mmCIF file of C-alpha atoms in Angstrom:
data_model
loop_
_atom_site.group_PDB
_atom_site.id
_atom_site.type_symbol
_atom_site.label_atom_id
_atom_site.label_comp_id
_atom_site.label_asym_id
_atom_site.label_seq_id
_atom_site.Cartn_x
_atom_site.Cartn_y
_atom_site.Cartn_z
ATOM 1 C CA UNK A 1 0.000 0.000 0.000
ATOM 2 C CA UNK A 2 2.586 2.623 0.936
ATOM 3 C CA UNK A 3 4.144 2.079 -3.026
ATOM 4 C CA UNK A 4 0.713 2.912 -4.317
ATOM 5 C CA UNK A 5 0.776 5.899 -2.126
ATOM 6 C CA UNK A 6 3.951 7.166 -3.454
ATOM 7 C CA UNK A 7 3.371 6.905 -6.687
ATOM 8 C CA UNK A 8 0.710 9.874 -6.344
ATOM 9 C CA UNK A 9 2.776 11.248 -3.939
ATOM 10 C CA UNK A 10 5.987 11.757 -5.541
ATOM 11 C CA UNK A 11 4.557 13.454 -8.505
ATOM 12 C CA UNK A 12 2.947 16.204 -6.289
ATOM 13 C CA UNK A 13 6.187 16.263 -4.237
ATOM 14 C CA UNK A 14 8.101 17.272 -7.525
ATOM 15 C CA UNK A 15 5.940 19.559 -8.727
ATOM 16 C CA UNK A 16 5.684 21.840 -5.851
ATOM 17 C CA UNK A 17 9.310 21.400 -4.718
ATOM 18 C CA UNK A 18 10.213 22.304 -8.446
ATOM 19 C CA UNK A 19 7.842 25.873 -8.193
ATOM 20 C CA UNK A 20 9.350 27.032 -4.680
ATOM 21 C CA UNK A 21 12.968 26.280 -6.195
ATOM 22 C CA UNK A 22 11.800 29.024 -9.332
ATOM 23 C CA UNK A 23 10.977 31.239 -6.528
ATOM 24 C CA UNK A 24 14.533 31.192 -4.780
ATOM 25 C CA UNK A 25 16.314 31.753 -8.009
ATOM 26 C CA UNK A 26 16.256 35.593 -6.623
ATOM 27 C CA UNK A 27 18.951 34.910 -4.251
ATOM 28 C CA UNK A 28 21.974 34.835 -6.161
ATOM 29 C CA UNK A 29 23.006 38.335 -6.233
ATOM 30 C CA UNK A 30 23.536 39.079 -10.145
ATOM 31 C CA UNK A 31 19.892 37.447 -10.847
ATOM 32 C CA UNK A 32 19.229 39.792 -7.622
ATOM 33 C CA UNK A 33 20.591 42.950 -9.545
ATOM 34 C CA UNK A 34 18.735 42.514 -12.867
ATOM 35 C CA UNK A 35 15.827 42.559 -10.985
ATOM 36 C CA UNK A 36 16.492 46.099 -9.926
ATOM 37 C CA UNK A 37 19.042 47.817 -11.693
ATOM 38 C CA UNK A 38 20.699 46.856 -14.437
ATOM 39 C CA UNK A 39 24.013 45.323 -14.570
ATOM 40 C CA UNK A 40 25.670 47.463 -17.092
ATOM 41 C CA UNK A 41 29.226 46.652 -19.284
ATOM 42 C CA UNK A 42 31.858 45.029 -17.865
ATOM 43 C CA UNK A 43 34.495 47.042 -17.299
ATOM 44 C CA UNK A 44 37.433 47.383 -19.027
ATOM 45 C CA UNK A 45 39.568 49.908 -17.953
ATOM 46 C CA UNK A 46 42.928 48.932 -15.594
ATOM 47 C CA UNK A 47 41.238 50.215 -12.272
ATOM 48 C CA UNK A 48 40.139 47.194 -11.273
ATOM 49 C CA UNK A 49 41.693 43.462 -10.334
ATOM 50 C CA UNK A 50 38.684 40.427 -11.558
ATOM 51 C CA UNK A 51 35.421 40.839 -13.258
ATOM 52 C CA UNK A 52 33.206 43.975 -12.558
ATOM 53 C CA UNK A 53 30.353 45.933 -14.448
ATOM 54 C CA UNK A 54 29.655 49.364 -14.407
ATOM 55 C CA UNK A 55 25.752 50.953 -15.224
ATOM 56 C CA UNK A 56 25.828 54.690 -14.468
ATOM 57 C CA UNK A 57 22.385 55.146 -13.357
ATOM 58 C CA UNK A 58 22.898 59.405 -13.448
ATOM 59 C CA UNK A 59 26.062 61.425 -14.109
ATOM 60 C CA UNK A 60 27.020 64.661 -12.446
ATOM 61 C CA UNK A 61 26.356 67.777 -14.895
ATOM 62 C CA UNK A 62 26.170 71.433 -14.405
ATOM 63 C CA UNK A 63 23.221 71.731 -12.180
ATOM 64 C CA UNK A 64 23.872 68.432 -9.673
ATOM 65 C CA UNK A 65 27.223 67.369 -9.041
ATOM 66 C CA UNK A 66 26.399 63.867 -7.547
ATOM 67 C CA UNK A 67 26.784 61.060 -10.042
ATOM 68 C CA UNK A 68 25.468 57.491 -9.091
ATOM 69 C CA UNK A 69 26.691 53.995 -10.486
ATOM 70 C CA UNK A 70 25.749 50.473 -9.722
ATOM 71 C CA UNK A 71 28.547 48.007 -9.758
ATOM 72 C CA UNK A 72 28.899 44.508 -9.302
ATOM 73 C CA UNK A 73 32.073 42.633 -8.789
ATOM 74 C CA UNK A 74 32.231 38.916 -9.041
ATOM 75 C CA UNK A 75 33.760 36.800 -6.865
ATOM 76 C CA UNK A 76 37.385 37.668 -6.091
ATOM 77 C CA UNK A 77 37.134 41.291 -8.046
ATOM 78 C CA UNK A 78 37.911 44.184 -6.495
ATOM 79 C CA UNK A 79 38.907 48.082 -7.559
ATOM 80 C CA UNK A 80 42.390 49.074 -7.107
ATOM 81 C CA UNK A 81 43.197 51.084 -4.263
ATOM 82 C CA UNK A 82 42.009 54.970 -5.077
ATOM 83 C CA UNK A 83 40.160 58.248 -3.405
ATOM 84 C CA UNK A 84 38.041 60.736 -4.214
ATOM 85 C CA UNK A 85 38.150 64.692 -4.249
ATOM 86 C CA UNK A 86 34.374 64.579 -2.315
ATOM 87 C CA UNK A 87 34.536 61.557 -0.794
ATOM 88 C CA UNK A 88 31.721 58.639 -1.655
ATOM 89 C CA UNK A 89 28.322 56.879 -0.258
ATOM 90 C CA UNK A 90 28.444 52.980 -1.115
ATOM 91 C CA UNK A 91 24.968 50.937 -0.213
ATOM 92 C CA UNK A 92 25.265 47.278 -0.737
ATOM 93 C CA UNK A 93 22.116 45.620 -2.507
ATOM 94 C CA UNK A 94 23.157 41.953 -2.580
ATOM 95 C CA UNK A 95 25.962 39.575 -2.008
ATOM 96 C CA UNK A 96 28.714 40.214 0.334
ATOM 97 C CA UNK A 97 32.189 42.057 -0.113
ATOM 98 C CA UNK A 98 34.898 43.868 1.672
ATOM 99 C CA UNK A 99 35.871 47.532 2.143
ATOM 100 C CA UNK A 100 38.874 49.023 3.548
ATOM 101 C CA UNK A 101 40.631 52.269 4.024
ATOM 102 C CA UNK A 102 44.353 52.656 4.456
ATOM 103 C CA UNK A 103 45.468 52.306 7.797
ATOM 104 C CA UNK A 104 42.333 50.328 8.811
ATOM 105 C CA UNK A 105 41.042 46.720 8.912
ATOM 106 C CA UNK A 106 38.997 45.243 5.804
ATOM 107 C CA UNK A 107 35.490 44.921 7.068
ATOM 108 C CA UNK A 108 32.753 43.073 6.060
ATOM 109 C CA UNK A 109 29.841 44.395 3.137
ATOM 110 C CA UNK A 110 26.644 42.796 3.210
ATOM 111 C CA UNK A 111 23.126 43.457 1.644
ATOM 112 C CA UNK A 112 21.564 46.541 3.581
ATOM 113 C CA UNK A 113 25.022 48.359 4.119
ATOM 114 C CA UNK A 114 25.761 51.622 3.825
ATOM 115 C CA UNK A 115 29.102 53.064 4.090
ATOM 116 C CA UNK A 116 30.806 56.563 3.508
ATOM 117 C CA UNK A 117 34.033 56.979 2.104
ATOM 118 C CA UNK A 118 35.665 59.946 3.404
ATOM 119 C CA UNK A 119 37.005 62.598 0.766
ATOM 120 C CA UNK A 120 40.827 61.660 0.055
ATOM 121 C CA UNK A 121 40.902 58.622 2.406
ATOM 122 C CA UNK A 122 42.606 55.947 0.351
ATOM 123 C CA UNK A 123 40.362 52.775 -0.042
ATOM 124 C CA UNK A 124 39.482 49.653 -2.410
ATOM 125 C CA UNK A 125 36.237 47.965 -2.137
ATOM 126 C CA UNK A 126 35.364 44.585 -3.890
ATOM 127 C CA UNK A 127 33.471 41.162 -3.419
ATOM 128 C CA UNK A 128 34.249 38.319 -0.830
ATOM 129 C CA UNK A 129 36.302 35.195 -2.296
ATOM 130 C CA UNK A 130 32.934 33.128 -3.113
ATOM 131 C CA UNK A 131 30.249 35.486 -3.440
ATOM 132 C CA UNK A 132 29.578 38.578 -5.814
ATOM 133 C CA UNK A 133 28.945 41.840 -4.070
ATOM 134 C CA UNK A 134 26.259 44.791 -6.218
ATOM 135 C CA UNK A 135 26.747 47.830 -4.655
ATOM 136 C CA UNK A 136 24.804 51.405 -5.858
ATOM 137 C CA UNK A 137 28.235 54.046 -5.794
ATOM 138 C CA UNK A 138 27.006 57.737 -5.081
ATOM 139 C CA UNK A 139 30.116 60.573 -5.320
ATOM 140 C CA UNK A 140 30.040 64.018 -5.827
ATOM 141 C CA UNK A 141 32.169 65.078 -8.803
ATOM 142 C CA UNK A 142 32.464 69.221 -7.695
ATOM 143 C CA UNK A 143 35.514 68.691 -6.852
ATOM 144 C CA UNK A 144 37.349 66.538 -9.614
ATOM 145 C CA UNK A 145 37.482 62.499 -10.330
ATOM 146 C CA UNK A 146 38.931 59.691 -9.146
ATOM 147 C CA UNK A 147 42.333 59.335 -7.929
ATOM 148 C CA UNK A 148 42.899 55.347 -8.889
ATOM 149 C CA UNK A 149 46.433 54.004 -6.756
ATOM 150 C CA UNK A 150 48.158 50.442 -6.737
ATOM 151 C CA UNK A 151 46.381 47.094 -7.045
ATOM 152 C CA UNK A 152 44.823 45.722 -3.979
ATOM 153 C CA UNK A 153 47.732 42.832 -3.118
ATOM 154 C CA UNK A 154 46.366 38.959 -3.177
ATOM 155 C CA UNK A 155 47.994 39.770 0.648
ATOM 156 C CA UNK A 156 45.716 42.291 1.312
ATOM 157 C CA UNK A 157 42.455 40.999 -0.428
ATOM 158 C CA UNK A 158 42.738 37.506 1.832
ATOM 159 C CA UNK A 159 44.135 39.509 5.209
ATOM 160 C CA UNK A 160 41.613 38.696 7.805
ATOM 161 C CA UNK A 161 38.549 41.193 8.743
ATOM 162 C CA UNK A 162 36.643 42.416 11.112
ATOM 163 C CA UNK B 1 -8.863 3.893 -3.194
ATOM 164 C CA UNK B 2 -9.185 7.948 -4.436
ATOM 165 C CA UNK B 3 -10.426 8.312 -0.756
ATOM 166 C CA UNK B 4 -7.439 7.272 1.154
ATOM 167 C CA UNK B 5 -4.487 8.319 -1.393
ATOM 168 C CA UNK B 6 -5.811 11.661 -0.921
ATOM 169 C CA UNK B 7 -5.294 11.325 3.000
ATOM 170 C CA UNK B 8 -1.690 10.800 2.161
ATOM 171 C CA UNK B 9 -1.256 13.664 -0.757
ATOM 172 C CA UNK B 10 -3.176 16.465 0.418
ATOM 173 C CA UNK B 11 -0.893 17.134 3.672
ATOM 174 C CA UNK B 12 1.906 17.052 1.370
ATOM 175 C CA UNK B 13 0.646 19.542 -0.309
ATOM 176 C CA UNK B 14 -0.546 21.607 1.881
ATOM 177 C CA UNK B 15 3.167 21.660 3.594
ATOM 178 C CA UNK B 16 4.828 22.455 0.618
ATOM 179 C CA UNK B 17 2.379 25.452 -0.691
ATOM 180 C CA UNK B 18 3.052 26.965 2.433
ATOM 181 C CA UNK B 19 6.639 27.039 1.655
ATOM 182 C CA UNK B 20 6.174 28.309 -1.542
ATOM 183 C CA UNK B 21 3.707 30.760 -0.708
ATOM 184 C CA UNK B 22 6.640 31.869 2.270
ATOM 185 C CA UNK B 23 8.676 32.520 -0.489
ATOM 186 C CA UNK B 24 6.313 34.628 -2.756
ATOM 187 C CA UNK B 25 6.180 37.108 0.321
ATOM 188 C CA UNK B 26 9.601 38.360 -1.121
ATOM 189 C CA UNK B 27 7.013 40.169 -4.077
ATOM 190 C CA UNK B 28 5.305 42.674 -2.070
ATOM 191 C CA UNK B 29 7.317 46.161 -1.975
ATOM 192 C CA UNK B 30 7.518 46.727 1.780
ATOM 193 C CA UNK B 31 8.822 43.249 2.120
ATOM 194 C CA UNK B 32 11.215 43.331 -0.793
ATOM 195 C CA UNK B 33 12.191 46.615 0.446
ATOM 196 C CA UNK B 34 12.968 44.943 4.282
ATOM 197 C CA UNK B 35 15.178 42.777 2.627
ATOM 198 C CA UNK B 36 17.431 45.450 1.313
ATOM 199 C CA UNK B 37 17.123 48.282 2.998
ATOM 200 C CA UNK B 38 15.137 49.151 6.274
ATOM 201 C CA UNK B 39 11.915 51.079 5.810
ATOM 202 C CA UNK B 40 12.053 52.581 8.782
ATOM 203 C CA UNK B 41 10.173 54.680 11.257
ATOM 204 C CA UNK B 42 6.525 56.366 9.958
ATOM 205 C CA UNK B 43 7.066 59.638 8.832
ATOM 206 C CA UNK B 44 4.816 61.581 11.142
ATOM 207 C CA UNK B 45 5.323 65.583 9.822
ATOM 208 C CA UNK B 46 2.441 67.463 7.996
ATOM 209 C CA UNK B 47 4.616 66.981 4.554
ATOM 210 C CA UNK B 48 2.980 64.331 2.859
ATOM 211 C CA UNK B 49 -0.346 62.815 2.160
ATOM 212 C CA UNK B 50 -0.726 59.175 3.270
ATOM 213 C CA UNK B 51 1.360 56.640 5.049
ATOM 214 C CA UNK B 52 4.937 57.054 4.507
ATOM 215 C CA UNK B 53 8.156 56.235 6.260
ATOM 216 C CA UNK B 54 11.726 57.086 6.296
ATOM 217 C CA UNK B 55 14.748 55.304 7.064
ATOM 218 C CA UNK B 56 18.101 58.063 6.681
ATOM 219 C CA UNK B 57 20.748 55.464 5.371
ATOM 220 C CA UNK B 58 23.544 58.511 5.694
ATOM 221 C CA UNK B 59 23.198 61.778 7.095
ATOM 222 C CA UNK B 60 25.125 64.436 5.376
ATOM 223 C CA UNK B 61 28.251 65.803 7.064
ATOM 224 C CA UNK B 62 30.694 68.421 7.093
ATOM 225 C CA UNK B 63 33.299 66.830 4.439
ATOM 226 C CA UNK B 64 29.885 65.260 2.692
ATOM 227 C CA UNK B 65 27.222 67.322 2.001
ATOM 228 C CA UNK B 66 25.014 64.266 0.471
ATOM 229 C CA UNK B 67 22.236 62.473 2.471
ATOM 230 C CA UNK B 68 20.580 58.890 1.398
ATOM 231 C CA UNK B 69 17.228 58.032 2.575
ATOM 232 C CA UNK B 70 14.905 55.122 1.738
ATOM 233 C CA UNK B 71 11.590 56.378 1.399
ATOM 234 C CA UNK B 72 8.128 54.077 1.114
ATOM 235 C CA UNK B 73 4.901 55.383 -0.001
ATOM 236 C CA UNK B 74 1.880 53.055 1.076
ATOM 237 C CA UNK B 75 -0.593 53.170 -1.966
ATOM 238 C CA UNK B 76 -1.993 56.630 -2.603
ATOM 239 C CA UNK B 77 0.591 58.208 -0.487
ATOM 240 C CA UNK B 78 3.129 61.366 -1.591
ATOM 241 C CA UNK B 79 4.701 63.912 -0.773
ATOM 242 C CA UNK B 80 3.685 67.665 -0.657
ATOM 243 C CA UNK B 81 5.184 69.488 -3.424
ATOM 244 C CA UNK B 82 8.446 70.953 -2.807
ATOM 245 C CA UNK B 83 11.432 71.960 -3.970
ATOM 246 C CA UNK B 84 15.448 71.164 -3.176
ATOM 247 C CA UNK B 85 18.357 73.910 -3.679
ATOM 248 C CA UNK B 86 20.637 71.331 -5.447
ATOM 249 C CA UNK B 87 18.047 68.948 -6.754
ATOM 250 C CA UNK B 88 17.480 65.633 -6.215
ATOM 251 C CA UNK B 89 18.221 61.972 -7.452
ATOM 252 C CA UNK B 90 15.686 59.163 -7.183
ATOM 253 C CA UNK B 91 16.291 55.589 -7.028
ATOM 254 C CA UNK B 92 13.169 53.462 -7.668
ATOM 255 C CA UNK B 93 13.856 50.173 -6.003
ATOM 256 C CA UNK B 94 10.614 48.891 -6.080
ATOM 257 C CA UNK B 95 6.399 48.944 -6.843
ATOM 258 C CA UNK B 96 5.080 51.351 -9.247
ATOM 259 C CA UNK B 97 4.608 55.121 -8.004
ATOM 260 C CA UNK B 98 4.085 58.472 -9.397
ATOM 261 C CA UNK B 99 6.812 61.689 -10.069
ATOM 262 C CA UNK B 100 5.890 65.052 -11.739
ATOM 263 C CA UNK B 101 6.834 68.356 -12.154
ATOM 264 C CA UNK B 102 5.729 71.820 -12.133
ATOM 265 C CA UNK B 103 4.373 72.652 -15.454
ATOM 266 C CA UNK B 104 4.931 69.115 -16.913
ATOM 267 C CA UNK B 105 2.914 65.622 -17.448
ATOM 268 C CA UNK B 106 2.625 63.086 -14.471
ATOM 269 C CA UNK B 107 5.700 60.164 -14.857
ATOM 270 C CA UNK B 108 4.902 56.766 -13.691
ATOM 271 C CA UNK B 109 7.481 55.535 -11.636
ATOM 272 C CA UNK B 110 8.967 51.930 -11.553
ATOM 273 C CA UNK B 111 11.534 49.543 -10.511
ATOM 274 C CA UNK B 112 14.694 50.112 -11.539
ATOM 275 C CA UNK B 113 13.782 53.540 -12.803
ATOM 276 C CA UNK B 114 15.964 56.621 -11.971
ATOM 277 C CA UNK B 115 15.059 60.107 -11.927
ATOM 278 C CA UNK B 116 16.591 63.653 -11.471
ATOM 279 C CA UNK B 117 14.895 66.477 -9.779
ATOM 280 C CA UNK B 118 16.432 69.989 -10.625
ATOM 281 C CA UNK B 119 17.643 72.071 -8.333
ATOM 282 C CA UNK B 120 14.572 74.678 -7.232
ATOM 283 C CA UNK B 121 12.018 73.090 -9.136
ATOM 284 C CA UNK B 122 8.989 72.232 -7.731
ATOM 285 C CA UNK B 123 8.100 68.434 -7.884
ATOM 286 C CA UNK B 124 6.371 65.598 -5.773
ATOM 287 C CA UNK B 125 6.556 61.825 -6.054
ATOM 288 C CA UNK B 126 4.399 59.151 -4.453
ATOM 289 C CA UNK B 127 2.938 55.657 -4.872
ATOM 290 C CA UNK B 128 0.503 54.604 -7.006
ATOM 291 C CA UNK B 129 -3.067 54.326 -6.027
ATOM 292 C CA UNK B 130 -2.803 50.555 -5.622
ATOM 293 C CA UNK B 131 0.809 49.489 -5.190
ATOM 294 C CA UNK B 132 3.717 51.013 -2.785
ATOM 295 C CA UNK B 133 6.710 52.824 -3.746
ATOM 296 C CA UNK B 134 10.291 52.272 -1.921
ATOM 297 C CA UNK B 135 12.738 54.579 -3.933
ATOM 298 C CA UNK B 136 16.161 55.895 -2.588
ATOM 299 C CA UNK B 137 16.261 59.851 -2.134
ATOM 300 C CA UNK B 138 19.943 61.320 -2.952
ATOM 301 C CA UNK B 139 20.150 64.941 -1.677
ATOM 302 C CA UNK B 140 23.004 67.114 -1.693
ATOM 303 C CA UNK B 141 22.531 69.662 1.266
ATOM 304 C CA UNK B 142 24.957 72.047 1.033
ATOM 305 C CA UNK B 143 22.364 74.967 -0.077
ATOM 306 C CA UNK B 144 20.025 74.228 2.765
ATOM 307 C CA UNK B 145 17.098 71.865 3.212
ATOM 308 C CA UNK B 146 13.841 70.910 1.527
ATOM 309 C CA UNK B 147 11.317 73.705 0.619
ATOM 310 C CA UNK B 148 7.866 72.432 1.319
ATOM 311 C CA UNK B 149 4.934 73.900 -0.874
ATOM 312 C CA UNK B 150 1.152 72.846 -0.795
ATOM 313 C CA UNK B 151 -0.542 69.677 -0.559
ATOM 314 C CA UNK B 152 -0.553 67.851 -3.747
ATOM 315 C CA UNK B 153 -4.770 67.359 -4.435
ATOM 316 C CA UNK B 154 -6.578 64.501 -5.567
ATOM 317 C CA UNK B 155 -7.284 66.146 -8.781
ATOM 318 C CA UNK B 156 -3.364 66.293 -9.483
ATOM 319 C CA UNK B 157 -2.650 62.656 -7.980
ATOM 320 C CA UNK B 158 -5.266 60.890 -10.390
ATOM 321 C CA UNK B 159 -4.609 63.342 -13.493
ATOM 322 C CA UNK B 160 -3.739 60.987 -16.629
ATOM 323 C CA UNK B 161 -0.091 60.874 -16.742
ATOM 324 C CA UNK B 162 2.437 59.718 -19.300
#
């Protein structure tokens, strides 16, 4: 009796274990990101060590200063170290990554985070080992652009964090 | 037979609806928007119509003069109209709302949209009539604060908009 039972059971079983598993597909972070902003180019310039992409959502111009980018790194990718004229807002919307100014530990990015970047405070910020980080980048631009530094070292990427 | 196999399947699926219908929860804005960023506290001044609530993600500063707030309209709600001395970036992060002008059309709002508010110009945004809004408000502050104009009316709310 319990085979006959399984055979209508087992059918259901797959069914509705195969619909909730559609429904978690929104956890991994790049799926995540297309959902809500768009991904963008990768990014080809020398600025950064790994895989990133770059979508500017708004640029500065003559009237607002404040230009805003999302950017996702993949696992392992990270800028180079660098600082800017007016300093920078970062808010994390998926995955997990690291941040770190000069002088200071790494620390830990997760979804929900939202970190400031003082202006001309040397930093790098990037995704964990295993898990890609999307992070919205807001920075004023009254002041001039970037100032992109060394490579973060394979040293410094793995050095533990707090 | 039909009897007793259904003793065995219906439980089964019961359980596992349940845990797909947990999942689907991750749909609705204010949820959606708890899993990124908080909504935070309900806004309780005399500047908008509706429920709304405010979480400041980063307050501006001396060395940066931009502030980040999450902002969710329940359906129907918006702000007053108003104005801000160096504009205003909007981050739509999820539902379907409502963003217009001075002088110009009614813009529906939606996920993944982004939006620039000119400095000094009049505007207001808000949900839809039947769906939240969470956006992401990016406000430079170094000409002042907000200027806070009239009540936007139910005429202007549920005008036709592009």
């Amino acid at each position: 009796m319990m085979k006959r039972n399984l055979k209508y059971i087992l059918p259901v079983a797959i069914a509705l274990f195969t619909a909730c598993s559609n429904n978690q597909k929104m956890e991994d972070p790049k799926q995540q990101n297309a959902l809500t902003f768009p991904q963008g180019k990768k990014i080809t310039n020398e600025n950064f060590t790994g895989t990133a992409y770059l979508q500017m959502l708004m640029d500065a111009d003559s009237l607002n200063s404040i230009s805003v980018g999302n950017v996702t790194f993949e696992p392992g990718a990270r800028s180079k170290w660098h600082s800017h004229p007016s300093g920078q807002i970062l808010l994390v919307t998926d995955g997990v990554g690291y941040y770190q100014e000069k002088g200071q530990s790494k620390k830990t990015l997760r979804k929900g985070d939202a970190i400031k970047c003082p202006p001309n405070v040397a930093h790098w910020h990037g995704a964990s080992a295993d898990t890609a980080l999307v992070q919205l980048a807001i920075t004023g631009r009254e002041k001039g652009e970037t100032i992109w530094l060394e490579a973060v070292s394979e040293e410094e990427y793995h050095a533990s964090n707090q």
